[in-house]
Short mmCIF file of C-alpha atoms and ligand atoms in Angstrom, two decimals:
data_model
loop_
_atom_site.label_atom_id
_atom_site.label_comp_id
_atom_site.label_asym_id
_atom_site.label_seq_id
_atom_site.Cartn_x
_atom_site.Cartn_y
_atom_site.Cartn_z
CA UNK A 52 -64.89 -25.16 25.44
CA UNK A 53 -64.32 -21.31 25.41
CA UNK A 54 -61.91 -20.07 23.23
CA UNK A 55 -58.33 -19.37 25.20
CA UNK A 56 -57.78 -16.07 23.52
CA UNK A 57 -60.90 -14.87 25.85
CA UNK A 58 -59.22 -15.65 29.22
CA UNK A 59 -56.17 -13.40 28.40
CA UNK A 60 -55.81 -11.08 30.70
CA UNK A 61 -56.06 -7.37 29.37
CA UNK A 62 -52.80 -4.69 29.14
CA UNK A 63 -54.21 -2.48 32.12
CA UNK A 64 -55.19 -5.42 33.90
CA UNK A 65 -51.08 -6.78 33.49
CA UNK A 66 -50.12 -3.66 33.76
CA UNK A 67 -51.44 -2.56 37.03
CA UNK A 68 -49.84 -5.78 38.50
CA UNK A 69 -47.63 -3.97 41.31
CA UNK A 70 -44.46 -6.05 40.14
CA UNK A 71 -44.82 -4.79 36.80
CA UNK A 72 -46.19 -1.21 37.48
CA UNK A 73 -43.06 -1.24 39.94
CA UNK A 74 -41.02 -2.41 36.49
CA UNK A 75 -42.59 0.26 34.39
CA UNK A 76 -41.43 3.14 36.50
CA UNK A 77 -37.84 1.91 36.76
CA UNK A 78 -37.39 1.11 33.19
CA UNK A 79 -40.45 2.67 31.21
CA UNK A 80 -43.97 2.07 30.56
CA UNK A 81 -43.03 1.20 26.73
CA UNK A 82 -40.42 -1.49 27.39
CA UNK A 83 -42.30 -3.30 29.86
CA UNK A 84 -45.77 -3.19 27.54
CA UNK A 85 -43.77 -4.89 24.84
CA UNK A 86 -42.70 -7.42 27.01
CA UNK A 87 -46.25 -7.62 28.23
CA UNK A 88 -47.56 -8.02 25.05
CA UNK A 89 -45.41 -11.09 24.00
CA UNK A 90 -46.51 -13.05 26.99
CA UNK A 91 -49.95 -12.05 26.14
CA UNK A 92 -49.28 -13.92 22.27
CA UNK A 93 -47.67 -17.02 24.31
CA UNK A 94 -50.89 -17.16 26.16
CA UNK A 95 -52.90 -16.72 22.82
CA UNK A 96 -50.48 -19.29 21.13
CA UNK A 97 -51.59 -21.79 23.98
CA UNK A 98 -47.90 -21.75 24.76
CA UNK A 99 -48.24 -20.75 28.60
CA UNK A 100 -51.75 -20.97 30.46
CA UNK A 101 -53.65 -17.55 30.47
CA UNK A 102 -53.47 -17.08 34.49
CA UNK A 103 -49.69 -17.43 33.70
CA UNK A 104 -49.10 -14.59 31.75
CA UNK A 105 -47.89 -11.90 34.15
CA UNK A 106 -45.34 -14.30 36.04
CA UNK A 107 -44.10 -14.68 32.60
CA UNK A 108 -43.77 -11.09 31.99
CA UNK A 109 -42.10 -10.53 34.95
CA UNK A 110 -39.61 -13.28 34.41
CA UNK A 111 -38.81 -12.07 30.96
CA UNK A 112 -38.55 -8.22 32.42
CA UNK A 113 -35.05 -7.34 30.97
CA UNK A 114 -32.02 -6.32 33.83
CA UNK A 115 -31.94 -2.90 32.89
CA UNK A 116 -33.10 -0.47 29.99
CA UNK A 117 -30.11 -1.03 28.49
CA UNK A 118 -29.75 -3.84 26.28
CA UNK A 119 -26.09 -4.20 27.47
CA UNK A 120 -26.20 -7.65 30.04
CA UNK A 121 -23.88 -8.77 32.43
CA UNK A 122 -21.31 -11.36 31.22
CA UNK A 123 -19.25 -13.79 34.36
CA UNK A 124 -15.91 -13.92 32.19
CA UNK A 125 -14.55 -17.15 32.65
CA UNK A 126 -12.86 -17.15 28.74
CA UNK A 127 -9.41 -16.99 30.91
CA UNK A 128 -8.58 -14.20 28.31
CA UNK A 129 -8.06 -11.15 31.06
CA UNK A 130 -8.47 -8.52 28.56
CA UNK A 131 -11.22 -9.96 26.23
CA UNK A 132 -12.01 -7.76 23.35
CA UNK A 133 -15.48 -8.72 22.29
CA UNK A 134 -16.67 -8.49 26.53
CA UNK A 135 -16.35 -4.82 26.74
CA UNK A 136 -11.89 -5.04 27.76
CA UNK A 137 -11.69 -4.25 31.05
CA UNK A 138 -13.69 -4.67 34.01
CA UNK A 139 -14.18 -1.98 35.99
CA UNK A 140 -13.24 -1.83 39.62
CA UNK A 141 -15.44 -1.26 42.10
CA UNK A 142 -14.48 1.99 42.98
CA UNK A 143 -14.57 2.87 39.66
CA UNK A 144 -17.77 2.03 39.68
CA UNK A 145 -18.84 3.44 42.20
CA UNK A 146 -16.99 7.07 40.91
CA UNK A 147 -19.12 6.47 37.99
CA UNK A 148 -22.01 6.38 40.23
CA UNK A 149 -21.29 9.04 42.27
CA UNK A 150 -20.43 11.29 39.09
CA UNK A 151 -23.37 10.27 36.93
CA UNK A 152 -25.55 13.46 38.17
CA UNK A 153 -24.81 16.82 38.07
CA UNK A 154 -21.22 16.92 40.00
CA UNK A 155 -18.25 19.18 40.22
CA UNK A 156 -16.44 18.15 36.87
CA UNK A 157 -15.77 21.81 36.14
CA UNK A 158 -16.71 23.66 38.94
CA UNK A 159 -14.62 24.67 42.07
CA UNK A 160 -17.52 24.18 44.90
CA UNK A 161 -15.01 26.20 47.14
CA UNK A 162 -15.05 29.53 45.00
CA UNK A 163 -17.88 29.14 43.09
CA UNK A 164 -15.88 29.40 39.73
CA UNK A 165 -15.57 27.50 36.58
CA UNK A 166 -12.36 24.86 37.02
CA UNK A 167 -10.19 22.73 35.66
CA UNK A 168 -12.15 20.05 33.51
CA UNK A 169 -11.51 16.53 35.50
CA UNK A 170 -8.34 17.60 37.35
CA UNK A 171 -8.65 14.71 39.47
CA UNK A 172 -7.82 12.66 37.22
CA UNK A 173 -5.66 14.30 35.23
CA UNK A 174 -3.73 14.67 38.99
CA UNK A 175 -3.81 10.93 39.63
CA UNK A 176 -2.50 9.84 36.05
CA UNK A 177 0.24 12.51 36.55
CA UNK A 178 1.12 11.08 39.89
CA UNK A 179 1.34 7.68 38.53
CA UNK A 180 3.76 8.80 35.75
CA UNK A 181 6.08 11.14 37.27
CA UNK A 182 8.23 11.17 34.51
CA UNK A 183 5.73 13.08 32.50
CA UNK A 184 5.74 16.90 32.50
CA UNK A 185 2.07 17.16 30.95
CA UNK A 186 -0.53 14.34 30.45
CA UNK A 187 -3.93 14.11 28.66
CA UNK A 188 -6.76 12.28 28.25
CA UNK A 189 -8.98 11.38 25.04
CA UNK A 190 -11.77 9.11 24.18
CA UNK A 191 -9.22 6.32 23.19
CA UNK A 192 -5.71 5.44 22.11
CA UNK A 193 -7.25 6.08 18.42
CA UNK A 194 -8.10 9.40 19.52
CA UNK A 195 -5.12 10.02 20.94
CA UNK A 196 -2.76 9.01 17.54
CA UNK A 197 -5.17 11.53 15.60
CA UNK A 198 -4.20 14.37 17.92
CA UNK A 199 -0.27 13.60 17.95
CA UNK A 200 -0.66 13.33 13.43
CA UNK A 201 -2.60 16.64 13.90
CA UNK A 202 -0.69 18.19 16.21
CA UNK A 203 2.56 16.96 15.43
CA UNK A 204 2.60 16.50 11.35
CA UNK A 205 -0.12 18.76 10.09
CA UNK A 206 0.63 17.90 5.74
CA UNK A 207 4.04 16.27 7.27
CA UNK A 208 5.49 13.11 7.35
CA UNK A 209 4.99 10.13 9.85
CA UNK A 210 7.78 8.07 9.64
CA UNK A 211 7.29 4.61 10.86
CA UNK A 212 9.31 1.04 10.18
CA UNK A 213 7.79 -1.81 7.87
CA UNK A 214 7.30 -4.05 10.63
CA UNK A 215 4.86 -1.42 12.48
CA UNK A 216 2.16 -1.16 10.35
CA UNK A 217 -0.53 -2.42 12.20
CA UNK A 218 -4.41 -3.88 12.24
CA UNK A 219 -5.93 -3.45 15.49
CA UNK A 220 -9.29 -5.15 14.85
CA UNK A 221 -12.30 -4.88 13.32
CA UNK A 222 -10.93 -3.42 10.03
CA UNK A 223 -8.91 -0.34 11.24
CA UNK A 224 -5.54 0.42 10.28
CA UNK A 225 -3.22 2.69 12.27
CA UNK A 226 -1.37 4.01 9.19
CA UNK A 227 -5.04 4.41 7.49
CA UNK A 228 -6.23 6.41 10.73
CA UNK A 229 -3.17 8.77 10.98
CA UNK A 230 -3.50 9.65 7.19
CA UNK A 231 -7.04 10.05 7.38
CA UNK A 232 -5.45 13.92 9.27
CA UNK A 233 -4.11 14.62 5.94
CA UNK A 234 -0.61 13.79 7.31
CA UNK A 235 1.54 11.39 5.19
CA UNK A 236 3.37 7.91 6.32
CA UNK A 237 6.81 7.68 5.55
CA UNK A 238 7.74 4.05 5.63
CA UNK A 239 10.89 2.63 6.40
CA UNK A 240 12.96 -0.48 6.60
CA UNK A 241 11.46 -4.09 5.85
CA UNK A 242 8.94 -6.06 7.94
CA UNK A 243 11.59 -7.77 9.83
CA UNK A 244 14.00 -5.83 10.02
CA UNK A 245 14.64 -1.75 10.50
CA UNK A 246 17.83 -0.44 11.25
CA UNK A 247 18.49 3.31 12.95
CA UNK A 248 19.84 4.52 9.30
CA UNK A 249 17.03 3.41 7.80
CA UNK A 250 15.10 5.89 10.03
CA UNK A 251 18.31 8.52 9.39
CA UNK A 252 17.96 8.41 6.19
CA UNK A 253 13.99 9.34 5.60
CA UNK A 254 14.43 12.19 7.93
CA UNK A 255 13.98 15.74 6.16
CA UNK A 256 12.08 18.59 6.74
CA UNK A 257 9.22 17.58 5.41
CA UNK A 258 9.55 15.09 8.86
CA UNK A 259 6.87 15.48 10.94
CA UNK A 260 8.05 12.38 14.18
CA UNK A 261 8.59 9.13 14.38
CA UNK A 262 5.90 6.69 15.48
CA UNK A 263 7.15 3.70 17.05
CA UNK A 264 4.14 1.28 17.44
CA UNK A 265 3.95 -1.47 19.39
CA UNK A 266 3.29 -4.38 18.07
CA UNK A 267 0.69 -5.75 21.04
CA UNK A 268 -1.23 -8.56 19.22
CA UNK A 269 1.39 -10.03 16.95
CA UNK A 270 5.35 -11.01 17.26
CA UNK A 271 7.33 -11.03 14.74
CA UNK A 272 10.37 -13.57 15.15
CA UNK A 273 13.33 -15.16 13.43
CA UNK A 274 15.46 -12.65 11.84
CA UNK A 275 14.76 -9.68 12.85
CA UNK A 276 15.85 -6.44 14.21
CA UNK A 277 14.15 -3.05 14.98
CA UNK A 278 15.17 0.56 16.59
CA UNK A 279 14.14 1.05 20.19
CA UNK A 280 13.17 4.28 21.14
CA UNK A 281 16.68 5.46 23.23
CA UNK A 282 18.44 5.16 19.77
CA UNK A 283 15.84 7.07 17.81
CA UNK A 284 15.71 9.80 20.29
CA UNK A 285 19.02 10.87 19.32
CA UNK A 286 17.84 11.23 15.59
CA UNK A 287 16.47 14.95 16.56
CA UNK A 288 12.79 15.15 15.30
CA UNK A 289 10.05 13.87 17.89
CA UNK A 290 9.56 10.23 18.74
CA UNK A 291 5.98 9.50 19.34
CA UNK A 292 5.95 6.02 21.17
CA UNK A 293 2.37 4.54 20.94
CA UNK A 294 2.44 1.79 23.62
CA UNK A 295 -1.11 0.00 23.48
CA UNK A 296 -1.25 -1.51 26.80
CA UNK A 297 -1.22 1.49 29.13
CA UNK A 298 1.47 -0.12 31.60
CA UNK A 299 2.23 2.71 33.35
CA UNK A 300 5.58 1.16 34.96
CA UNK A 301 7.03 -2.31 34.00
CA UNK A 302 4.90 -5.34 34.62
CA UNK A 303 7.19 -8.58 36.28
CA UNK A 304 4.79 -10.74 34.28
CA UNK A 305 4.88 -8.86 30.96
CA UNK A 306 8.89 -8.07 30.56
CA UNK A 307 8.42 -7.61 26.82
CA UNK A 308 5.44 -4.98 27.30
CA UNK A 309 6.51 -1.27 27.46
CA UNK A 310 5.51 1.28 29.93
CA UNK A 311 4.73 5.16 29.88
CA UNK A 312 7.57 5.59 32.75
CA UNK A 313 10.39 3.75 30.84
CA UNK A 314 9.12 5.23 27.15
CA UNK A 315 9.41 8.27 28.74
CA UNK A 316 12.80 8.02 30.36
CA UNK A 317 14.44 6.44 27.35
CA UNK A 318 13.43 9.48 25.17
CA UNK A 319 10.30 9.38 23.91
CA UNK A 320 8.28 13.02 23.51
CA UNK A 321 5.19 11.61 23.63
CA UNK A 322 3.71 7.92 24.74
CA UNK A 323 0.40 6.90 23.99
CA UNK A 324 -1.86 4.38 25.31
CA UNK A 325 -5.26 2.55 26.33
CA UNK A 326 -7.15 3.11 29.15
CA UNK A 327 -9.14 -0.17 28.93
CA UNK A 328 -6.57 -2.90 28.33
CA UNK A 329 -3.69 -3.99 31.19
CA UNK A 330 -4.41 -0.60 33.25
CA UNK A 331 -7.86 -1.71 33.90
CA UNK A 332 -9.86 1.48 33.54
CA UNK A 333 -12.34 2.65 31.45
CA UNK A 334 -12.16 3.56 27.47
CA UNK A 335 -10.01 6.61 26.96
CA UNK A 336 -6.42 7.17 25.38
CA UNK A 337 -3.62 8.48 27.59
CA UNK A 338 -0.65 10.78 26.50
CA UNK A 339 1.44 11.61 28.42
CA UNK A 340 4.78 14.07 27.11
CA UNK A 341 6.59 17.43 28.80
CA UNK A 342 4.45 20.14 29.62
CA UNK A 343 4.66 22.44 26.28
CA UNK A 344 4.25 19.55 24.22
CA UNK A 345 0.87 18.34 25.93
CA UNK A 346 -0.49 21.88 26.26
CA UNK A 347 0.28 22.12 22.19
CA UNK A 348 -2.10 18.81 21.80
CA UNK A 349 -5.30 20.03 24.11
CA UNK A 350 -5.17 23.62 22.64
CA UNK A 351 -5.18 21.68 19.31
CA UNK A 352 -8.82 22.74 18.08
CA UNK A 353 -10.13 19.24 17.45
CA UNK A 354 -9.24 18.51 20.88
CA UNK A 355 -12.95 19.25 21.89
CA UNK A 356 -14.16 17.04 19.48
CA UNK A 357 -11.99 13.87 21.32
CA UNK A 358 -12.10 14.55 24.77
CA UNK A 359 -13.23 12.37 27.24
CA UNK A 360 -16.72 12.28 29.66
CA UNK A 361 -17.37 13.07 33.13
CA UNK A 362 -18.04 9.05 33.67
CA UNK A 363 -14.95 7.92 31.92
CA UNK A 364 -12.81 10.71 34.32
CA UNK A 365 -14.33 9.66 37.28
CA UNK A 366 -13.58 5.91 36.53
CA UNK A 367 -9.94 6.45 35.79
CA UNK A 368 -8.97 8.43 38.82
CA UNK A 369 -10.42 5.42 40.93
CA UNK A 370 -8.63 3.14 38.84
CA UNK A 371 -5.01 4.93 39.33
CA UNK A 372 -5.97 5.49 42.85
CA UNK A 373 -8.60 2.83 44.16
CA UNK A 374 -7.15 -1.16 44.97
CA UNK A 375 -5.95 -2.70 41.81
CA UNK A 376 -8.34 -3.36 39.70
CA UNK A 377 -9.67 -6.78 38.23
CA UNK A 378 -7.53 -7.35 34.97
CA UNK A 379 -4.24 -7.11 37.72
CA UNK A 380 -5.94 -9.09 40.29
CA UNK A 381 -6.44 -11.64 37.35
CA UNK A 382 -2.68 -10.69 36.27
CA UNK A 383 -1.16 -11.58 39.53
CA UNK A 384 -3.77 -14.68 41.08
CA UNK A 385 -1.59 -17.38 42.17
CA UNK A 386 -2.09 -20.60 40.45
CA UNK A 387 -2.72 -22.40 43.78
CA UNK A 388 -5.79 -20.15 44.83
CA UNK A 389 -7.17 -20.95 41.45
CA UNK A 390 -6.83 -24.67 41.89
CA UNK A 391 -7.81 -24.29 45.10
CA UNK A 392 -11.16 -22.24 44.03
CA UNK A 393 -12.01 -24.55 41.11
CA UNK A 394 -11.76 -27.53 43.80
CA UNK A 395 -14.13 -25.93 45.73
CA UNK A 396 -16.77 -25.06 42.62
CA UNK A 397 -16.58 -28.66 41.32
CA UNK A 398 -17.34 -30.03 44.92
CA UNK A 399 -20.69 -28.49 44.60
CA UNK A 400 -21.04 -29.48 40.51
CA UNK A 401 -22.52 -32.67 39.02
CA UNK A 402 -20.49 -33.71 36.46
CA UNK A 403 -17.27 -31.02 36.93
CA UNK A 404 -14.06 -32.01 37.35
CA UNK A 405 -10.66 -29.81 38.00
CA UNK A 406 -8.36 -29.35 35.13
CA UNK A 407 -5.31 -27.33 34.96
CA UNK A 408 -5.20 -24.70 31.36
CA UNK A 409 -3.30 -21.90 30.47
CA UNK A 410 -4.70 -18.35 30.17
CA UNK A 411 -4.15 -15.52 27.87
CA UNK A 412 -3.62 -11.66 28.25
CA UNK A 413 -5.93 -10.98 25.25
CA UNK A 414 -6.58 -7.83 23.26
CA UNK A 415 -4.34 -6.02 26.24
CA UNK A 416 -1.51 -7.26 24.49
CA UNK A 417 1.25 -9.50 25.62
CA UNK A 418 0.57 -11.82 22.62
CA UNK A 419 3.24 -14.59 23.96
CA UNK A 420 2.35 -15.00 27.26
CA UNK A 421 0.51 -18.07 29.07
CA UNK A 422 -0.94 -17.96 32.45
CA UNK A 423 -1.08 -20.88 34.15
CA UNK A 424 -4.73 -21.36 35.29
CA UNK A 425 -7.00 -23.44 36.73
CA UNK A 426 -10.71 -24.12 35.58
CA UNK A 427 -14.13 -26.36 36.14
CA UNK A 428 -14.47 -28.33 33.11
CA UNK A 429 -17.83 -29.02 31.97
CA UNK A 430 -19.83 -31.13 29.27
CA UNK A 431 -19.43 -28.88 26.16
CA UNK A 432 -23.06 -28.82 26.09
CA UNK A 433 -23.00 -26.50 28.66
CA UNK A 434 -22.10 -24.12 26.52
CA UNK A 435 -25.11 -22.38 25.19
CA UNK A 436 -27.44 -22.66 28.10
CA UNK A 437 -24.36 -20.96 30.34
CA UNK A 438 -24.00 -17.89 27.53
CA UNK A 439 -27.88 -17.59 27.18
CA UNK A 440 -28.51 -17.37 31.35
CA UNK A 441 -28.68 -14.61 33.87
CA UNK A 442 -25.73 -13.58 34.77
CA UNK A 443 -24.53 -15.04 31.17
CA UNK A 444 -21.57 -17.15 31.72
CA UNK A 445 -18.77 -17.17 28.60
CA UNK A 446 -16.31 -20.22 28.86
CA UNK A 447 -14.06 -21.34 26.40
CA UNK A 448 -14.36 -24.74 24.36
CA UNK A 449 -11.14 -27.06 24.48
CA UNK A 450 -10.88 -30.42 23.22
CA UNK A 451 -14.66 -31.08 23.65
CA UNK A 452 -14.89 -30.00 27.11
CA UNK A 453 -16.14 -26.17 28.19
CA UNK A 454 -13.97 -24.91 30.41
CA UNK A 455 -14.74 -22.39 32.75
CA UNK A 456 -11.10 -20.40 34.07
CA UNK A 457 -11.00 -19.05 37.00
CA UNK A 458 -8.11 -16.69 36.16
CA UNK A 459 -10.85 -13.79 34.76
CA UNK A 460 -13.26 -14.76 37.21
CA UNK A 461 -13.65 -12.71 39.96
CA UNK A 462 -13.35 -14.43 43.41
CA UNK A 463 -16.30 -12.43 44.77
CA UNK A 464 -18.32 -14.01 41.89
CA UNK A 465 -17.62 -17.91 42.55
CA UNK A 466 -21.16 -18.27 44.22
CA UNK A 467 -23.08 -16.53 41.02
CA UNK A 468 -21.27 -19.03 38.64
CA UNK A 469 -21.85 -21.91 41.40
CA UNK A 470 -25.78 -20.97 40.74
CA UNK A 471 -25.69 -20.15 37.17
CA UNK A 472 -24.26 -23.72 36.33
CA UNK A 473 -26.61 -25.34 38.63
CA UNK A 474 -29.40 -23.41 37.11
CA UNK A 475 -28.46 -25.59 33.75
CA UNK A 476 -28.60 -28.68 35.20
CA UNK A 477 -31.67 -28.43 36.58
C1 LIG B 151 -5.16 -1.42 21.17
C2 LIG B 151 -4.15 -0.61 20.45
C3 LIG B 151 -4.51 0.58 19.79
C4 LIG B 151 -5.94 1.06 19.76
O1 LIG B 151 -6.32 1.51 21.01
P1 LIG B 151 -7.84 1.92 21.32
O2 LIG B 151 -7.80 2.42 22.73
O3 LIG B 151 -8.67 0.71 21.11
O4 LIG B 151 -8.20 3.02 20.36
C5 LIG B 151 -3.53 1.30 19.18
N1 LIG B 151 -2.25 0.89 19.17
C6 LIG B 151 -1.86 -0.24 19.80
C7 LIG B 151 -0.42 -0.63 19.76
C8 LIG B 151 -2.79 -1.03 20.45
O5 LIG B 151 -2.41 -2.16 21.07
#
């Protein structure tokens, strides 16, 4: 018998394969020789029979270059921390497209001269808020927080109340970030409770503002009481109102979230907030404040070191001005289409049945609010082979079962999960 380890076929040979030469070009020789080369060991292994090893190649070819693959949310958590926050839109994705070459960022194609860096976007988020006299944009709402303590309390104080101080994930600390400008946090009050003297009295003028924080992934309840921003704006030093969510005007479903507009109108001289969590755009941290303030902030020289891509601008003016995009669609889905769409997946599904759940908001905030949802309940072993498949599919385990929500899944994408289920059945 000769020896298997002959019959594999040789790199060039794969390699000139037109499927793979085709794969090399799009996402480089190297890539697609290391995947070549691991078939090649199966075949040597005796795992896979020699004349199998380029189908095998090509089937293990990655999506892109990237490592980055596409996840089918059905967690029924809209915003969903750990899956990248927000889904773009499809005209956002498209502006990204569109803007990913050389483009007119910062250049007026009418005169010829240098222009106003992403004024596009800086135009649409002003026309969404037109409350604010100025607004800016930054990488993210961290960003933005570091440019109000810079700006705002350069070796001052940051006064904030007890009940404020907050984790945001993965370690960081707002008070920890501020201070990290060299400014200093002035706390007041207790951790359920703050009262306007409280903030009256810690006012001097070694004051910087006061940062009122909202708390988006935690309530506090029982006794408490805290300060809303109208009150403090009559205390005479700047109110810096960081928001979280980037609601730019109040949500029906989120009455407890704030929003830039009403910040704004109650007092606040500057409102921060994400561009990835219940707006729906990409990464970046909005301000928005009057027009001296704002103009203070970008001249501030660390500015440059914050500031914000040509993909991210082109994503959020098609997000502000492009059909709402997923996370509101998945805000505002009625509870009958859902049913009504899980009905119709299960149909088609061995062993799926319809249950009714309750979603989440997520890392967008909103910490108290259920969704009523619908979803396609599964065996849990499901599970894995769902997550390790193309497109991966993320449910969420309950009582045994994995449940795939249709609240985060787009409707456009019913088919793809159809197939990707059936593809672990088979
Ligand atoms: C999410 C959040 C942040 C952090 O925002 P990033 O855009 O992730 O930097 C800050 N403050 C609040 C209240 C938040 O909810």
């Amino acid at each position: 018998m000769t020896d298997p380890r002959r019959r594999v076929p040789r790199t060039d040979a794969l390699l000139a394969d037109p499927r793979l030469a085709e794969a090399a070009h799009v996402l480089g020789r190297a890539l697609v020789k290391s995947v070549v080369a691991q078939a090649q060991q199966r075949a040597r292994d005796g795992q896979i029979p020699p004349e199998r090893v380029a189908d095998e190649a090509v089937a293990a070819l990655p999506h892109s270059a990237a490592r980055l693959r596409p996840v089918i949310n059905a967690t029924g958590v809209v915003v969903h921390t750990n899956l990248g926050r927000a889904p773009l839109s499809r005209a956002a994705v498209d502006a990204v497209v569109t803007a990913s070459g050389a483009t007119d960022v910062e250049f007026d194609l009418e005169t010829g001269r240098r222009a106003r860096r992403g004024r596009g976007a800086l135009a649409a988020l002003a026309a969404a808020v037109p409350s604010a006299g100025g607004v800016h944009v930054v990488n993210n709402n961290a960003a933005a927080l570091l440019l109000a303590a810079m700006t705002l309390a350069p070796s001052k104080e940051i006064v904030v109340s007890r009940g404020e101080l907050i984790e945001i994930g993965d370690g960081f600390r707002l008070p920890e970030l501020m201070q990290s400008t060299g400014s200093r946090f002035r706390e007041v009050g207790t951790t359920n409770r703050t009262h306007l003297r409280d903030y009256a009295d810690a006012l001097g003028p070694d004051t910087g503002f006061i940062l009122k924080v909202h708390p988006s992934n935690y309530t506090v309840g029982g006794f408490t009481s805290a300060v809303g921003v109208r009150d403090l704006a009559a205390l005479e030093v700047p109110v810096v109102a960081d928001i979280g969510s980037g609601l730019l005007t109040p949500h029906p479903l989120l009455p407890d979230e704030p929003d830039a507009t009403t910040m704004l109108r109650d007092g606040a001289d500057l409102v921060t907030a994400s561009g990835d969590k219940l707006l729906g755009g990409p990464q970046a941290g909005l301000l928005f404040g009057d027009a001296e303030l704002i103009e203070r902030l970008r001249r501030h020289p660390a500015a440059r070191a914050l500031r914000v891509d040509k993909l991210t601008l082109a994503a959020l003016e098609a997000t502000l001005v492009g059909p709402p995009p997923p996370v509101l669609q998945a805000l505002d889905a009625d509870v009958a289409d859902l049913r009504a769409r899980a009905q119709r997946l299960a149909a088609q599904l061995p062993r799926a049945q319809v249950v009714d759940c309750v979603a989440a908001v997520g890392g967008g905030g909103a910490p108290d609010v259920e969704l009523p949802s619908a979803a396609v309940s599964l065996p849990e072993s499901y599970a894995r082979p769902l997550r390790t498949g193309t497109p991966a599919v993320v449910g969420r385990l309950e009582s045994g079962r994995c449940l795939l929500d249709l609240r985060t899944v787009a409707a456009a994408d019913d088919d793809l999960l159809a197939k990707a289920v059936l593809a672990c059945t088979s």
